[in-house]
Short mmCIF file of C-alpha atoms in Angstrom, two decimals:
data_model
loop_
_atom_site.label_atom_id
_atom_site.label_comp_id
_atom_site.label_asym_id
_atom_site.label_seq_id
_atom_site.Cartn_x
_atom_site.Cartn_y
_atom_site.Cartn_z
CA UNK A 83 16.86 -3.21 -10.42
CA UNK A 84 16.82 -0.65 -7.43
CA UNK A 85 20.49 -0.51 -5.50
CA UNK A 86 20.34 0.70 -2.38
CA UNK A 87 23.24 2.06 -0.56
CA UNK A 88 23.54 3.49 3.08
CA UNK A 89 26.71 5.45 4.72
CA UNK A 90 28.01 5.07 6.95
CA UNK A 91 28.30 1.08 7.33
CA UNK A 92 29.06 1.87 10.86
CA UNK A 93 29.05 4.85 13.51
CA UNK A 94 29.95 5.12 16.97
CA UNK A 95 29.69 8.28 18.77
CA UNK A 96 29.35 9.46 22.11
CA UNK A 97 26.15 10.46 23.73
CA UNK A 98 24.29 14.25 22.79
CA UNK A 99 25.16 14.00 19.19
CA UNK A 100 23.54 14.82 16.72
CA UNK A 101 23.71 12.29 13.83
CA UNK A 102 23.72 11.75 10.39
CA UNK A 103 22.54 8.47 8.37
CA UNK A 104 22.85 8.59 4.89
CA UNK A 105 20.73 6.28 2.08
CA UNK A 106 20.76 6.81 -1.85
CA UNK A 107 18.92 4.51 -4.32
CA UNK A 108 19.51 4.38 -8.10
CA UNK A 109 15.82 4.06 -9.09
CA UNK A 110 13.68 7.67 -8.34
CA UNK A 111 10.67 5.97 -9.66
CA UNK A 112 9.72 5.58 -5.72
CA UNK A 113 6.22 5.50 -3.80
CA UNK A 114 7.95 5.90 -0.72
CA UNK A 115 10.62 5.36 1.20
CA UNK A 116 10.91 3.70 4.89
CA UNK A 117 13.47 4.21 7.79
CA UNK A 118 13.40 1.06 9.75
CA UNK A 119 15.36 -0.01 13.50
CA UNK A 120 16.92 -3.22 14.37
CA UNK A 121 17.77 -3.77 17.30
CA UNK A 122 20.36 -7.09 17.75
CA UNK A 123 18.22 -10.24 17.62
CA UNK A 124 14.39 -8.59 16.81
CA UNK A 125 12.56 -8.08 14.10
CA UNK A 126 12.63 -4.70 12.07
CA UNK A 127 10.49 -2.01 14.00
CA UNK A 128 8.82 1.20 11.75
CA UNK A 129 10.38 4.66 12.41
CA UNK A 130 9.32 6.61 9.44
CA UNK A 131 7.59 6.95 6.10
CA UNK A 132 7.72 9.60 3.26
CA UNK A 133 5.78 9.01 0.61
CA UNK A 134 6.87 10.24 -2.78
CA UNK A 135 5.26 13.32 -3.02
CA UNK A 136 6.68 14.46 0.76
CA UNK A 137 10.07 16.08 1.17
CA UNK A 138 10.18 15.13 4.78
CA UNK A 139 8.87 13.51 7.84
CA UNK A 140 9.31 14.04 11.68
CA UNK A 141 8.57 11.63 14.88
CA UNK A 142 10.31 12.93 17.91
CA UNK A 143 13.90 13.54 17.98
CA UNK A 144 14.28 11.57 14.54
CA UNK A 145 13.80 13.57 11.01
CA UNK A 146 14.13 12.09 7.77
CA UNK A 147 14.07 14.10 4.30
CA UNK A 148 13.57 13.05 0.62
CA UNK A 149 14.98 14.12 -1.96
CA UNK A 150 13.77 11.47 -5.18
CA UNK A 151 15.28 13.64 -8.51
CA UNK A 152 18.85 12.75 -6.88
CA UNK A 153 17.90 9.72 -5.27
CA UNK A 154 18.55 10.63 -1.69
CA UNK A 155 16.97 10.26 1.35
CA UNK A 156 18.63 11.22 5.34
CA UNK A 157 17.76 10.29 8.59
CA UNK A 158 18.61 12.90 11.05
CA UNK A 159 18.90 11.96 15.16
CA UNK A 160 19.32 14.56 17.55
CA UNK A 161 20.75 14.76 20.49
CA UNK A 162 21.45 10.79 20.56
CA UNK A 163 21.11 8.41 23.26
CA UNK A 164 22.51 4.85 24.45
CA UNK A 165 19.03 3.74 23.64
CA UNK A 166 19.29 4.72 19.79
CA UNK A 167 22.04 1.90 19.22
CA UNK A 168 20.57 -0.05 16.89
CA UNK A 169 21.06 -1.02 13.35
CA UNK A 170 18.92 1.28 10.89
CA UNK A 171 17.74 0.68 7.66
CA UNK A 172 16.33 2.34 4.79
CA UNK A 173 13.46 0.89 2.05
CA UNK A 174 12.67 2.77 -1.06
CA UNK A 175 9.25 1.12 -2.34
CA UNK A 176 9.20 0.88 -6.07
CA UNK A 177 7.83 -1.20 -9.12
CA UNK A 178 4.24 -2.31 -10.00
CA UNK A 179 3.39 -4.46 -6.61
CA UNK A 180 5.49 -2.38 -3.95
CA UNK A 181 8.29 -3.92 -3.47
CA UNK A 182 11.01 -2.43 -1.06
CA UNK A 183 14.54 -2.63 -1.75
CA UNK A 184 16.65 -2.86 1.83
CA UNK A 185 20.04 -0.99 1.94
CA UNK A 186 22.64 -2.65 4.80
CA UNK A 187 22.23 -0.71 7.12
CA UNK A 188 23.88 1.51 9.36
CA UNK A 189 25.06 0.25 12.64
CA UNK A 190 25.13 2.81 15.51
CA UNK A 191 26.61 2.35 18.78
CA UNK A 192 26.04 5.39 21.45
CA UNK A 193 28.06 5.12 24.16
CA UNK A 194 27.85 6.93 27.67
CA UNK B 262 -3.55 -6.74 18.35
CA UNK B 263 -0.64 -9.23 17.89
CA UNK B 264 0.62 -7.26 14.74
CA UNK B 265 2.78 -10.13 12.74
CA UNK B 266 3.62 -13.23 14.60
CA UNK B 267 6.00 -16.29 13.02
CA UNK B 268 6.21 -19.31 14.46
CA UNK B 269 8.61 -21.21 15.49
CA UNK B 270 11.31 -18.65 16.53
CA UNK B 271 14.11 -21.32 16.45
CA UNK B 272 14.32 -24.41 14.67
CA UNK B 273 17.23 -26.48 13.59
CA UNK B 274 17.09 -29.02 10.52
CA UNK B 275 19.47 -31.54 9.21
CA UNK B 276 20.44 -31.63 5.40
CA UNK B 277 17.34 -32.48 3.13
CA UNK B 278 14.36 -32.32 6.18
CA UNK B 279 11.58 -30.13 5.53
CA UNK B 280 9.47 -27.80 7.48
CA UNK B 281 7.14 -25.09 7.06
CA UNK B 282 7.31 -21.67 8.85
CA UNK B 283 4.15 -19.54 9.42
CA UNK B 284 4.06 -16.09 9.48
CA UNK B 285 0.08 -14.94 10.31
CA UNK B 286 -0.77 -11.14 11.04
CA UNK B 287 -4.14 -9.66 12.21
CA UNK B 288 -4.08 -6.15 10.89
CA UNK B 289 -5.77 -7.11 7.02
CA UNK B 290 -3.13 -6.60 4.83
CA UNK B 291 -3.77 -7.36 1.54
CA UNK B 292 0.44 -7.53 0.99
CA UNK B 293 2.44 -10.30 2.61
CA UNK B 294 6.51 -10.91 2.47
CA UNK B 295 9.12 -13.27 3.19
CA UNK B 296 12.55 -11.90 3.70
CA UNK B 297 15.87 -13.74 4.69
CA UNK B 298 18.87 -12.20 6.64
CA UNK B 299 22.29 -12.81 6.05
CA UNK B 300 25.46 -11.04 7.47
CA UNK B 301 26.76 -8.76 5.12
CA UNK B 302 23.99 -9.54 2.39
CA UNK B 303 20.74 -7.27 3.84
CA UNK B 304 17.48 -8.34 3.36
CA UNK B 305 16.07 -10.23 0.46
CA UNK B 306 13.10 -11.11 -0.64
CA UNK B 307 12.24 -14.74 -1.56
CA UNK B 308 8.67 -14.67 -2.12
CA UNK B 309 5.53 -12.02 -1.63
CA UNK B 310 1.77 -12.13 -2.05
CA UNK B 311 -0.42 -9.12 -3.07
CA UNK B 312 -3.89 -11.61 -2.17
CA UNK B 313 -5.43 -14.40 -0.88
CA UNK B 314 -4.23 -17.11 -3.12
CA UNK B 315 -1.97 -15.34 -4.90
CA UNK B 316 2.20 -15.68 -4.94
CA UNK B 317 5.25 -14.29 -6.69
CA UNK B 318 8.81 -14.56 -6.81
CA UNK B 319 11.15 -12.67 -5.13
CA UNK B 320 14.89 -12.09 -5.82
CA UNK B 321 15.92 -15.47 -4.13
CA UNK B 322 13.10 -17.80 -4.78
CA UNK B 323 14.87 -21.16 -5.36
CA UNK B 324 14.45 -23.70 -3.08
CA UNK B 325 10.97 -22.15 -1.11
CA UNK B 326 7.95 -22.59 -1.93
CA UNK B 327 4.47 -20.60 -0.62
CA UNK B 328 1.05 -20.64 0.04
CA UNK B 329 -1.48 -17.95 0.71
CA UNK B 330 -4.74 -19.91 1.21
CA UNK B 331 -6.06 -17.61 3.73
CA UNK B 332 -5.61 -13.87 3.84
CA UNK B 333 -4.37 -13.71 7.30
CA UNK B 334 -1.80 -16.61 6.90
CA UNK B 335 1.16 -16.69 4.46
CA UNK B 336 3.18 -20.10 4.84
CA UNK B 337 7.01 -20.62 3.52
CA UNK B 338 7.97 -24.23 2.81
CA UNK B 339 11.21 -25.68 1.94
CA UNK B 340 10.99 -28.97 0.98
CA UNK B 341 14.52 -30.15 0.97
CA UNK B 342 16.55 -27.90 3.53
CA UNK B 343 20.31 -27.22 2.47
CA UNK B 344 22.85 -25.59 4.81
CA UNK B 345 22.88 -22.41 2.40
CA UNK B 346 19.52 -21.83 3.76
CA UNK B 347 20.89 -21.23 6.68
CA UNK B 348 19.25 -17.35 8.07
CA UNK B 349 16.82 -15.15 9.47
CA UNK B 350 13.57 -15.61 8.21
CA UNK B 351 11.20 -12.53 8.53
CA UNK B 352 8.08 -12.15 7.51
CA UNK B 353 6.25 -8.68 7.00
CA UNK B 354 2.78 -7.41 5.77
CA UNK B 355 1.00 -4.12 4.38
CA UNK B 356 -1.85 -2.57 3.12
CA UNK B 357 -2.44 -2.55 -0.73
CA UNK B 358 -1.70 1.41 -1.08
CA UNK B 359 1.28 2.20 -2.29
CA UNK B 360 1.50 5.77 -1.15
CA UNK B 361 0.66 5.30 2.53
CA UNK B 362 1.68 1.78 2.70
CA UNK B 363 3.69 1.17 5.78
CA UNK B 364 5.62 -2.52 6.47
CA UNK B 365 5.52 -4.37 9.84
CA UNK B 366 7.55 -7.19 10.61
CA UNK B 367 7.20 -10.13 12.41
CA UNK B 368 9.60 -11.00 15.05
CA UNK B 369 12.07 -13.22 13.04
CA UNK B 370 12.86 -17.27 12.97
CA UNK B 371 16.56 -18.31 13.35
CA UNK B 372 17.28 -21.44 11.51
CA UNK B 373 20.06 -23.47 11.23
CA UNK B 374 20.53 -25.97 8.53
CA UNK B 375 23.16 -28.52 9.70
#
């Protein structure tokens, strides 16, 4: 069964950084792998996909890279903004129907 | 396009009542997903569809039932409502690919089992 775990749980930082979110799954038998938003009270918005054979993706000031042998993927923000407070989520798709596997989340507060 | 829509957004039931939440998209996805959302616990799956009138079990199946009689609508019953099912519902959808296959979400419904 895929485990998926994301670190930090929690992150609060001050606005301009640049940030780090971290997600590693125990199964590296992947198709893909999502990075999802969730903002308090919505639904679970689409930032970026990497399929299995990518190392990385890029939309904007977000990055994310793959790395499926050691079972790690990372979501890179730059130069963060009050806007980007949100709770983000990660979603390796595995097994024979493609089923993701959700991690926690990270919860990220921006402040002014 | 409307993406995924659920309806109702809100709905509170009382201890064995049952009710039916709808989650319909317009984008034809072949793949169709309920989640719930509990604090602390993530997202689960309860039940998915790869087809029209097709179904299979999730992680947390017991106690929901589904129907996909239509490819645009998948429908998540629960005929005897228990305070444990107390959550988020979301609902999602995607394209058969696994490679390029990208999941969009409905909006959520927030029910409260009393």
């Amino acid at each position: 069964k895929q485990e998926v775990t994301q670190i930090p749980a929690a992150l609060s930082v001050p606005e301009g950084e640049n940030l780090v979110l971290n997600c590693s799954f125990t199964d590296s038998a992947i198709y893909n792998l999502q990075w999802f938003r969730q903002d308090p009270g919505k639904g679970l918005t689409s930032l970026l996909l990497i399929q299995s054979s990518q190392r990385e993706q890029t939309s904007g000031r977000l990055n994310a890279s793959l790395d499926k042998s050691s079972g790690r993927s990372t979501l890179y923000i730059a130069a963060s903004q009050p806007g980007d407070s949100a709770t983000y989520l990660c979603a390796p798709g595995s097994g024979g129907s493609y089923i993701p596997t959700f991690g926690r989340g990270t919860s990220l507060i921006v402040h002014p | 396009n409307a993406g995924v829509t659920q309806t109702p957004k809100f709905r509170v039931l009382k201890t064995g009542q049952s009710m039916t939440l709808l989650c319909a998209q317009d984008m034809n996805h072949e793949y169709m997903y309920w989640y719930r959302q509990d604090p602390g616990m993530g997202l689960r799956l309860i039940h998915y569809s790869v087809g029209e009138g097709t179904t299979a079990k999730g992680e947390v199946p017991d106690g929901y039932n589904v129907s996909r009689l239509k490819k645009q609508n998948f429908l998540l019953g629960l005929e005897s409502a228990a305070p444990s099912q107390t959550s988020v519902y979301f609902c999602a959808s995607s394209y058969s690919d696994r490679g390029t296959t990208e999941q969009f979400f409905g909006p959520g419904t927030r029910l409260t089992v009393l």
